[in-house]
Short mmCIF file of C-alpha atoms in Angstrom, two decimals:
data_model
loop_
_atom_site.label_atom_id
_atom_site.label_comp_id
_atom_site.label_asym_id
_atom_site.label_seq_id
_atom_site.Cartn_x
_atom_site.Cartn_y
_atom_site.Cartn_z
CA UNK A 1 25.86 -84.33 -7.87
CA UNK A 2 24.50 -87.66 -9.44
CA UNK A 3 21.33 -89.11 -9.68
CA UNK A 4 20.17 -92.42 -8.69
CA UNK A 5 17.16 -94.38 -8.38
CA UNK A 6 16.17 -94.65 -4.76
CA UNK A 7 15.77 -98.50 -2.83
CA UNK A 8 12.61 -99.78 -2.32
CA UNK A 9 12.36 -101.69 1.21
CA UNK A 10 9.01 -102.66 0.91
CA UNK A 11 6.16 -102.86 -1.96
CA UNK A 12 2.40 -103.54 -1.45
CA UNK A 13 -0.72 -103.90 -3.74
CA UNK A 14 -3.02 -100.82 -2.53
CA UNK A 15 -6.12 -100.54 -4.87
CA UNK A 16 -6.63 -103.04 -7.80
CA UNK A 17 -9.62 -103.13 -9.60
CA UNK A 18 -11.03 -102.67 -13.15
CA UNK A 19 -10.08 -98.83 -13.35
CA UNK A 20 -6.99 -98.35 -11.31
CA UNK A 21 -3.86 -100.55 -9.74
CA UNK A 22 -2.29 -98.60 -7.10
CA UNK A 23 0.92 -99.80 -5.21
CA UNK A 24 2.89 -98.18 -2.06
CA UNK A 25 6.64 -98.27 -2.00
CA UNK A 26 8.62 -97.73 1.23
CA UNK A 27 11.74 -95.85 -0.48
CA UNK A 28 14.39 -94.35 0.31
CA UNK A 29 16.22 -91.60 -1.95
CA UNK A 30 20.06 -91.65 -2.47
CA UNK A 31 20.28 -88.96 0.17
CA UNK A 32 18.82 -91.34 2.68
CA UNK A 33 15.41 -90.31 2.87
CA UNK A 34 12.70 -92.23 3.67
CA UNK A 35 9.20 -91.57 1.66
CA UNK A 36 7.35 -94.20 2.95
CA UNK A 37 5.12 -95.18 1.18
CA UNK A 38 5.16 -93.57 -2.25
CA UNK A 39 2.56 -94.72 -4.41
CA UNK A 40 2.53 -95.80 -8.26
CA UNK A 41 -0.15 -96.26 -10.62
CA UNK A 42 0.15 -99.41 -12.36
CA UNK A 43 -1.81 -99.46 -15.05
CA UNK A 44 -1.59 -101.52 -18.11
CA UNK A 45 0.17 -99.51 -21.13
CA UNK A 46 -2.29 -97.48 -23.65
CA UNK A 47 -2.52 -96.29 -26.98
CA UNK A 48 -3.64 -93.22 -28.58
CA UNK A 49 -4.63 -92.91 -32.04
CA UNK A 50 -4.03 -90.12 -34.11
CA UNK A 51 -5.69 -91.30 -36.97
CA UNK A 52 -6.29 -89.09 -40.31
CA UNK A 53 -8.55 -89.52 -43.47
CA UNK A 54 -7.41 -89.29 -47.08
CA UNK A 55 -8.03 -85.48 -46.62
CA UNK A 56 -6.09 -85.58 -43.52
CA UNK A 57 -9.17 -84.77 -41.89
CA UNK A 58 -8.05 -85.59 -38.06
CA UNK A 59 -11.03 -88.11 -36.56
CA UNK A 60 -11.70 -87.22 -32.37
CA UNK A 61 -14.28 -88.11 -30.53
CA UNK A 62 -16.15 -86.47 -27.67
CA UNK A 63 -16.51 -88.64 -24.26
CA UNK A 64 -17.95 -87.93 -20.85
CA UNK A 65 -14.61 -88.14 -18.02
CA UNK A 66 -14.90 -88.04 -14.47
CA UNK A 67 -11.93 -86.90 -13.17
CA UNK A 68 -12.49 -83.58 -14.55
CA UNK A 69 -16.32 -84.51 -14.64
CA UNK A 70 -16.88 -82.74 -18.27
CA UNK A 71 -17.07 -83.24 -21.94
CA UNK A 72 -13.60 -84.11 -23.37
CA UNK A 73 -12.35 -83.93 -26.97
CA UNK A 74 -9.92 -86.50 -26.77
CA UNK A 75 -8.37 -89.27 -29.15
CA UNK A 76 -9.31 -92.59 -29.64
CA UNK A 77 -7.45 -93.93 -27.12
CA UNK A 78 -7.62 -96.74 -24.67
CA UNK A 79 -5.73 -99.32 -22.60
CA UNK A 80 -3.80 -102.31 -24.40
CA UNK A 81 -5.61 -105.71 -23.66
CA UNK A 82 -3.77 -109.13 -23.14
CA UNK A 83 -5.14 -109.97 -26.07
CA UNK A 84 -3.82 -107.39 -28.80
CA UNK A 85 -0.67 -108.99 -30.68
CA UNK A 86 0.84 -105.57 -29.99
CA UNK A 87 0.31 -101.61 -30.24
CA UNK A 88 -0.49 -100.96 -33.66
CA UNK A 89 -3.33 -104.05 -33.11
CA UNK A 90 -4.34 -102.37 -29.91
CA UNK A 91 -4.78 -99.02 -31.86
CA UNK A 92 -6.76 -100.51 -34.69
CA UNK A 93 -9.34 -102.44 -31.98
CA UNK A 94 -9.35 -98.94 -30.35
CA UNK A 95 -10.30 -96.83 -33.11
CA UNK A 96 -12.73 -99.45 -34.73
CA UNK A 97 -14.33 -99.30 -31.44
CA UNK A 98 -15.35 -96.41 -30.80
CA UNK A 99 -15.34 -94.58 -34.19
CA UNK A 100 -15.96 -97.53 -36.21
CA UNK A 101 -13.05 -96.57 -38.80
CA UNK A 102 -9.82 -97.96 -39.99
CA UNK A 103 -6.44 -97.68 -41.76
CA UNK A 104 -2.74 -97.86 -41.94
CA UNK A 105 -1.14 -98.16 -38.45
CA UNK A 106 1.86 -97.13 -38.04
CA UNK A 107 4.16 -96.48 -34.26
CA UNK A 108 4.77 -92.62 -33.75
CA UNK A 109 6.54 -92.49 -30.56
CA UNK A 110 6.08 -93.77 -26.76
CA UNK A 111 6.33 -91.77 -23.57
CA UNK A 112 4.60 -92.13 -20.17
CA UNK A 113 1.78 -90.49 -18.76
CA UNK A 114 3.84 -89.11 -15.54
CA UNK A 115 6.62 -91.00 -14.87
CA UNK A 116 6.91 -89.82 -11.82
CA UNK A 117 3.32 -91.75 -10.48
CA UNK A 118 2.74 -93.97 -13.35
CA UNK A 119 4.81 -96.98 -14.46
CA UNK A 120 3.23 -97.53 -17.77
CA UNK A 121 3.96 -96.19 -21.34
CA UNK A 122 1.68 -94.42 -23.89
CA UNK A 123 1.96 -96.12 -27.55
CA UNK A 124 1.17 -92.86 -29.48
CA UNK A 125 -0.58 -94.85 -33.40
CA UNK A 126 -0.79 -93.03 -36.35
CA UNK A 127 -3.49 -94.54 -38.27
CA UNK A 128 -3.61 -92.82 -42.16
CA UNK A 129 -6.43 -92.69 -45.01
CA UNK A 130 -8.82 -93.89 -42.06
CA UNK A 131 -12.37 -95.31 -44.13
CA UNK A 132 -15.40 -96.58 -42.20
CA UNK A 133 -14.77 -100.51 -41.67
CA UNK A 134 -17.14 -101.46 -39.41
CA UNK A 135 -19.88 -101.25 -36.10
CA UNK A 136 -18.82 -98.93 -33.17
CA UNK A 137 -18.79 -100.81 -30.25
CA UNK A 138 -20.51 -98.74 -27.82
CA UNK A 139 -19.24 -99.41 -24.49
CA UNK A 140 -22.22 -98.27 -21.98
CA UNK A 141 -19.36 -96.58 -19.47
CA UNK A 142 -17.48 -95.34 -22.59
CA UNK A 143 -19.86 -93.32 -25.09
CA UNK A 144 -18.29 -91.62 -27.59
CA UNK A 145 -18.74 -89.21 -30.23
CA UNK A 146 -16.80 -89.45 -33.32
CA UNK A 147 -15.84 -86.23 -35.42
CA UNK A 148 -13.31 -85.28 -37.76
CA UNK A 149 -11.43 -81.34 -37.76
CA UNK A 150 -9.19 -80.19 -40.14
CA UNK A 151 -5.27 -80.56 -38.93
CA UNK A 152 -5.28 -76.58 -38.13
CA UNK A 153 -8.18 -77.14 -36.07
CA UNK A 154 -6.96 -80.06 -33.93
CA UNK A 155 -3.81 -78.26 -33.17
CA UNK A 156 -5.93 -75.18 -32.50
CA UNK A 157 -8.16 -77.69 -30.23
CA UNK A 158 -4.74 -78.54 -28.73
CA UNK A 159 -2.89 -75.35 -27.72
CA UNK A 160 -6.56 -73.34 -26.92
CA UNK A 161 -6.98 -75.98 -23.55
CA UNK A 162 -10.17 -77.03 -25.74
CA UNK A 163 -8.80 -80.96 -25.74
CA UNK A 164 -7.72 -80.63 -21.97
CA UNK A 165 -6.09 -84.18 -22.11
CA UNK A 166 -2.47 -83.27 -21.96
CA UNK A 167 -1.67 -86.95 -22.12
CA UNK A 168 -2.98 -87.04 -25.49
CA UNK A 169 -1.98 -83.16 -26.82
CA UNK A 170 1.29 -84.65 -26.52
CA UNK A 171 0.79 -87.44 -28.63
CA UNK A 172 -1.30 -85.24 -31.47
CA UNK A 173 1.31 -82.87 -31.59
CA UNK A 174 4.36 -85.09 -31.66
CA UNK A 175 2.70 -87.00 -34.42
CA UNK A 176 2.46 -84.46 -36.43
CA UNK A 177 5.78 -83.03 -35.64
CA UNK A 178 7.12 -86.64 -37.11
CA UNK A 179 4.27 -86.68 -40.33
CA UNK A 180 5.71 -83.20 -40.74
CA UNK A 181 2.51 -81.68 -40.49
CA UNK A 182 4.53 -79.36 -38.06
CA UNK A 183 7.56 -78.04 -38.08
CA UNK A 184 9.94 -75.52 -36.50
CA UNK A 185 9.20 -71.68 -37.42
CA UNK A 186 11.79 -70.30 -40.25
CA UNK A 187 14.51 -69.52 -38.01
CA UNK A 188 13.23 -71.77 -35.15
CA UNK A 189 12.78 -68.70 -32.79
CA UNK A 190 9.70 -67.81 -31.06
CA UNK A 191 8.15 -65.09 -33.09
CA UNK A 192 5.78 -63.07 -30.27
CA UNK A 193 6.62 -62.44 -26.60
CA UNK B 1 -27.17 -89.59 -28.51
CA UNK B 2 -26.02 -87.47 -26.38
CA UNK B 3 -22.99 -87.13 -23.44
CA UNK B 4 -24.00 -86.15 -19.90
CA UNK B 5 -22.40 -86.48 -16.72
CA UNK B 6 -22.51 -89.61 -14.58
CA UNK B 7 -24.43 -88.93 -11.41
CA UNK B 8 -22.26 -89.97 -8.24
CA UNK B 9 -24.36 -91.58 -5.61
CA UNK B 10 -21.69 -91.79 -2.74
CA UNK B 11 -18.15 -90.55 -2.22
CA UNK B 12 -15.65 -91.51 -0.11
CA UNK B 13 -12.06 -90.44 0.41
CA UNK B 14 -9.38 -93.75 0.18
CA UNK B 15 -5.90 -92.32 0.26
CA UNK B 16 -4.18 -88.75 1.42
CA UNK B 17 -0.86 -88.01 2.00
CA UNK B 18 1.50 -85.72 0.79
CA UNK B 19 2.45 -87.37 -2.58
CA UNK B 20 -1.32 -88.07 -3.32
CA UNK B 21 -5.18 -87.80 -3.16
CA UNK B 22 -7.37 -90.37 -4.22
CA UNK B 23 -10.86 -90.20 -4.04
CA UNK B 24 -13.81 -93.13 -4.57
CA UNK B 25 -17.74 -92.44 -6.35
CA UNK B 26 -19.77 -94.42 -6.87
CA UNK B 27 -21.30 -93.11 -10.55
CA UNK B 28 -24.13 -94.50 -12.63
CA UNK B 29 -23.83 -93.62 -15.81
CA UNK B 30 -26.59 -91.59 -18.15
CA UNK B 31 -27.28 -95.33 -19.26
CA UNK B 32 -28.07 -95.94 -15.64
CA UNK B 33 -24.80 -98.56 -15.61
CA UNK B 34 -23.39 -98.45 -12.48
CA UNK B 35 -19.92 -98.07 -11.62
CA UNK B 36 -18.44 -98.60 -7.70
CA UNK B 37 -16.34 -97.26 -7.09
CA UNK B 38 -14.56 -94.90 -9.89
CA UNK B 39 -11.45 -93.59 -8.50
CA UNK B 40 -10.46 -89.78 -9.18
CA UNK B 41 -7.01 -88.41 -8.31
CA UNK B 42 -7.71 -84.93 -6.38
CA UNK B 43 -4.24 -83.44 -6.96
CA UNK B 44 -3.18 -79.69 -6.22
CA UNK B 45 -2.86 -78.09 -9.51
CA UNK B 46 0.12 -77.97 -11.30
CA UNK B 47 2.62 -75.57 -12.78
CA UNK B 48 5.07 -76.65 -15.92
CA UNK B 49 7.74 -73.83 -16.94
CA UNK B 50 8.89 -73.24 -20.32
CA UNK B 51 11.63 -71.29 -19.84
CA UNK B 52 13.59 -70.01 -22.50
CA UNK B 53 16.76 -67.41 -22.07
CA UNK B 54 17.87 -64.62 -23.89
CA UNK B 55 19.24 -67.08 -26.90
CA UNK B 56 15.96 -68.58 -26.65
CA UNK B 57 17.63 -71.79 -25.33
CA UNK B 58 15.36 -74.11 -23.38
CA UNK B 59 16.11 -74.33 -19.72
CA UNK B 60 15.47 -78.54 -18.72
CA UNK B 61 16.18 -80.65 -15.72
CA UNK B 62 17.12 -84.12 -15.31
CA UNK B 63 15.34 -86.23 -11.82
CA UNK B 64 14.46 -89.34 -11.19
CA UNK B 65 11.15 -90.31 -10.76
CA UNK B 66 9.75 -93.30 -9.06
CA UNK B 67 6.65 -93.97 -11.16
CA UNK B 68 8.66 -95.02 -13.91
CA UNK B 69 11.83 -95.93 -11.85
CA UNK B 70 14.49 -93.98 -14.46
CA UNK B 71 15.76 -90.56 -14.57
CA UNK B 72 13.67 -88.14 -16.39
CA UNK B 73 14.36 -85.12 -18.45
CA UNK B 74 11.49 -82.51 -17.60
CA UNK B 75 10.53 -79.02 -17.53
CA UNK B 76 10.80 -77.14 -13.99
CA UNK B 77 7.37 -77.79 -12.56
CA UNK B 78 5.85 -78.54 -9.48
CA UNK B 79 2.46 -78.59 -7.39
CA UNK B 80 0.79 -75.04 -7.05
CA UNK B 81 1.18 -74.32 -3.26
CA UNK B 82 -1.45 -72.75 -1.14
CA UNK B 83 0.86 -70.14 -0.35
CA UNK B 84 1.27 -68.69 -4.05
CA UNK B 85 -0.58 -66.05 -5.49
CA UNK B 86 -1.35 -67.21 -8.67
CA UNK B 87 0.30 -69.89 -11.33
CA UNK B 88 2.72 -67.54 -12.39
CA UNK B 89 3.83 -66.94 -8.85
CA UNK B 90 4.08 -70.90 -8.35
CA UNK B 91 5.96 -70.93 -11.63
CA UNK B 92 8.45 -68.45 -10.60
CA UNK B 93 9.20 -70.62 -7.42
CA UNK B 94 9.34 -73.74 -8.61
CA UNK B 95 11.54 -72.35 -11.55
CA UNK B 96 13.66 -70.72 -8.84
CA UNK B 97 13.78 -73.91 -6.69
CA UNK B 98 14.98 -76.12 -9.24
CA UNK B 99 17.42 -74.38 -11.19
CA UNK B 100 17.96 -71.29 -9.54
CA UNK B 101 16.77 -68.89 -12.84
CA UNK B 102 14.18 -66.65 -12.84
CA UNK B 103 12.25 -64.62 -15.53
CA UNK B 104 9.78 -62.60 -17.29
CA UNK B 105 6.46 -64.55 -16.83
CA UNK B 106 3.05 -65.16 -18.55
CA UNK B 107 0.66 -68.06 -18.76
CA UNK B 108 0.33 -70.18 -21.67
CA UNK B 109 -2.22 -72.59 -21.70
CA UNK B 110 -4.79 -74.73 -18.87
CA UNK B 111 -5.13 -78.63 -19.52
CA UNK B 112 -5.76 -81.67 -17.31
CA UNK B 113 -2.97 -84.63 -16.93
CA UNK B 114 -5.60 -87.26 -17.86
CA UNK B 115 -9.43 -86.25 -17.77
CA UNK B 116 -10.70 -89.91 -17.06
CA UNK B 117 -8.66 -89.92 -13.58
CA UNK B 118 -7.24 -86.68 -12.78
CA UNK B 119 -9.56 -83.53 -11.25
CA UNK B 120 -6.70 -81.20 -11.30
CA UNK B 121 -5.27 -78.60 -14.02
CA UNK B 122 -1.55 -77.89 -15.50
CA UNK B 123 -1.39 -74.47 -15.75
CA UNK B 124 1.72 -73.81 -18.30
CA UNK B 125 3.87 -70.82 -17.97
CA UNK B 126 6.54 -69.23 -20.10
CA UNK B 127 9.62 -67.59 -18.42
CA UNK B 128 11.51 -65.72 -21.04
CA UNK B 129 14.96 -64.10 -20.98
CA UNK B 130 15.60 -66.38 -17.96
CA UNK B 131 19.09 -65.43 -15.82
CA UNK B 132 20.57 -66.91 -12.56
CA UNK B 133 18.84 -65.19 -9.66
CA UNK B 134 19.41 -67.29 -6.56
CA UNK B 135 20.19 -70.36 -4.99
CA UNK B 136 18.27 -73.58 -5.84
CA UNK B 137 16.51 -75.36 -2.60
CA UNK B 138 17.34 -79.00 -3.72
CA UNK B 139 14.55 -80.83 -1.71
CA UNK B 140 16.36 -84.11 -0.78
CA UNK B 141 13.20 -85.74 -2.41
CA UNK B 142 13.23 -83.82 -5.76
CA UNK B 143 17.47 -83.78 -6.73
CA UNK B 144 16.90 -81.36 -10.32
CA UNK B 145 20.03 -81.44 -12.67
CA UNK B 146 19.25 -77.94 -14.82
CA UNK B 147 20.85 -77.55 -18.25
CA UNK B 148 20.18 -76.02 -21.30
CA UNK B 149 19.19 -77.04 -24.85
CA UNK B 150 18.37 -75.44 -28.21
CA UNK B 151 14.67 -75.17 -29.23
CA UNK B 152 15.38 -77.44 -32.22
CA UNK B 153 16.85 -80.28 -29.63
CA UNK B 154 14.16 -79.63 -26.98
CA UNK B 155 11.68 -80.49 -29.94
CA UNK B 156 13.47 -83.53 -30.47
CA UNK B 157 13.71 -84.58 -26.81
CA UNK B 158 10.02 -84.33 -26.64
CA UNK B 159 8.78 -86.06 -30.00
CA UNK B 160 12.08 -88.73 -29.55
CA UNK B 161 10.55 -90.45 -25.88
CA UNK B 162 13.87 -89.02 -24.78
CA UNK B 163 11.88 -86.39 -22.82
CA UNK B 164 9.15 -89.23 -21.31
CA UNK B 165 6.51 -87.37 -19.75
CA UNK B 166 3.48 -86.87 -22.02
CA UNK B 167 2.29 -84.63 -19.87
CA UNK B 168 4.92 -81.94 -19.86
CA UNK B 169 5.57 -82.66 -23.91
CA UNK B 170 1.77 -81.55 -24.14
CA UNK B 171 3.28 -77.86 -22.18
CA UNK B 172 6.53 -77.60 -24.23
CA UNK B 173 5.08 -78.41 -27.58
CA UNK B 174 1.86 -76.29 -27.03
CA UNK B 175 4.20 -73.34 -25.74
CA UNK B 176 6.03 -73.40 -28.38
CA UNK B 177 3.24 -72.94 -31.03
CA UNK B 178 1.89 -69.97 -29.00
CA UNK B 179 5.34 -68.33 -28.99
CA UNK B 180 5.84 -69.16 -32.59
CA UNK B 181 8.74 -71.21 -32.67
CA UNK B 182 6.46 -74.18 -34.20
CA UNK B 183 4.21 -73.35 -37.20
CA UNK B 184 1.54 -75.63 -39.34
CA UNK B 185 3.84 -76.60 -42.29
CA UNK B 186 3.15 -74.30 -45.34
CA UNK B 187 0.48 -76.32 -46.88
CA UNK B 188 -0.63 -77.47 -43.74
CA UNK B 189 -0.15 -81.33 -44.55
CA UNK B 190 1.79 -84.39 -43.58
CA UNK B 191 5.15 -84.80 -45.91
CA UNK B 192 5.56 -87.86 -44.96
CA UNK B 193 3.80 -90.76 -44.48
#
């Protein structure tokens, strides 16, 4: 058995507005099946900024979300404008933003959010020896709360379901994973049942 | 300042079909800014499988997935069915279903794909000392290729891109520090920059 990407027949715009860009394919899968329509997000790409002080104190922020309609301990994070030269710019405009600090960007890694509903890419920033550098910019539909937890505590915030975002526990654990920050056990078994 | 909930003045349903659930408010925020509509995703919950075998070897599967149009490397998962009992029932299927291995099961962890869009959880199970029990059901839509990696390679699939989805990276990697096969590094700090 192979795998291959199944033929779109037809493609429609279903939902565009500020938040959301929703489009319905009429496919059908290498088998000959017809899922008509299957519908993809279309969003632009984002970034998430892992971004740590000279203590590597780990800066998150608390925001109000509506899908799950609670308190979320999140990342900065946010979608990449037209107008950022690139990730790392996107990150810094991000974290200035709505934590009001700033440091050395650097790429960690890119994934997607779903890939199989979402057609854009996470840009996962690492941003280190993060100083305050200017004014938050307090969006009114985008408060946030700035804080900073130790690195044991944000992967404690991680695994515990306390940051819920699994979009962006991904993208603090896999940075860390690549600052070294974490690591594979001694023998790289699991050590409980 | 405080965070509080956005009150929703009207909701409305836009799009239901099998593949998805979308769902329109129209929110003001605690700053009384309104936003109409706001779109939340009302997904089924989901299940994602870590399943490891005797050797501890990771059990992955390859599919292509529409969203991002490429073939995918993923953990056995799925959408929690009406019909199972619980998430570790759903995980058991789905495991079955896709690679045709089943195992002992326990929960892991509870997140949310994406907070700001999505009002469903991923519940995260572990299958351990996973063997060949039955027959996969390839669903003509869903065509899983199953095969097996080390932890170490699984670990590098997920902080690499290689394996895309953030949100299944989130289950491995957070799985993996509650079984113990990831640790904090011994001083607990980047070692690199």
């Amino acid at each position: 058995m192979s795998l291959s990407k199944w033929r779109v027949k037809a493609s429609r715009q279903v939902l565009r507005d500020r938040w959301i860009a929703v489009r319905a394919d009429d496919c059908v899968t290498e088998d000959g099946v017809e899922i008509s329509p299957y519908y993809v997000f279309d969003y632009p790409d984002w970034v998430h900024v892992v971004a740590l002080d000279s203590q590597n104190r780990v800066l998150l922020i608390r925001q109000y979300r509506h899908g799950s309609g609670a308190i979320s301990i999140e990342l900065p994070a946010g979608a990449i404008d037209p107008a950022d030269a690139d990730p790392l710019a996107a990150g810094a405009r991000e974290l200035l933003e709505e934590t009001g600090f700033g440091g050395t960007m650097s790429l960690s890694g890119v994934a997607s959010p779903n890939p199989a509903t979402h057609s854009n890419r996470i840009h996962t920033v690492v941003a280190r020896n993060v100083t305050p550098v200017g004014e938050r910019r307090v969006d009114p539909t985008e408060r946030t709360e700035p804080f900073f937890v130790s690195i044991e505590e944000a992967v404690r915030l991680a695994t515990s379901g306390e940051m819920v975002a699994a979009i962006q526990v991904a993208s603090l654990l896999s940075a860390l994973l690549d600052m070294g920050a974490l690591e594979l056990s001694r023998d790289g078994s699991p050590s409980r049942d």
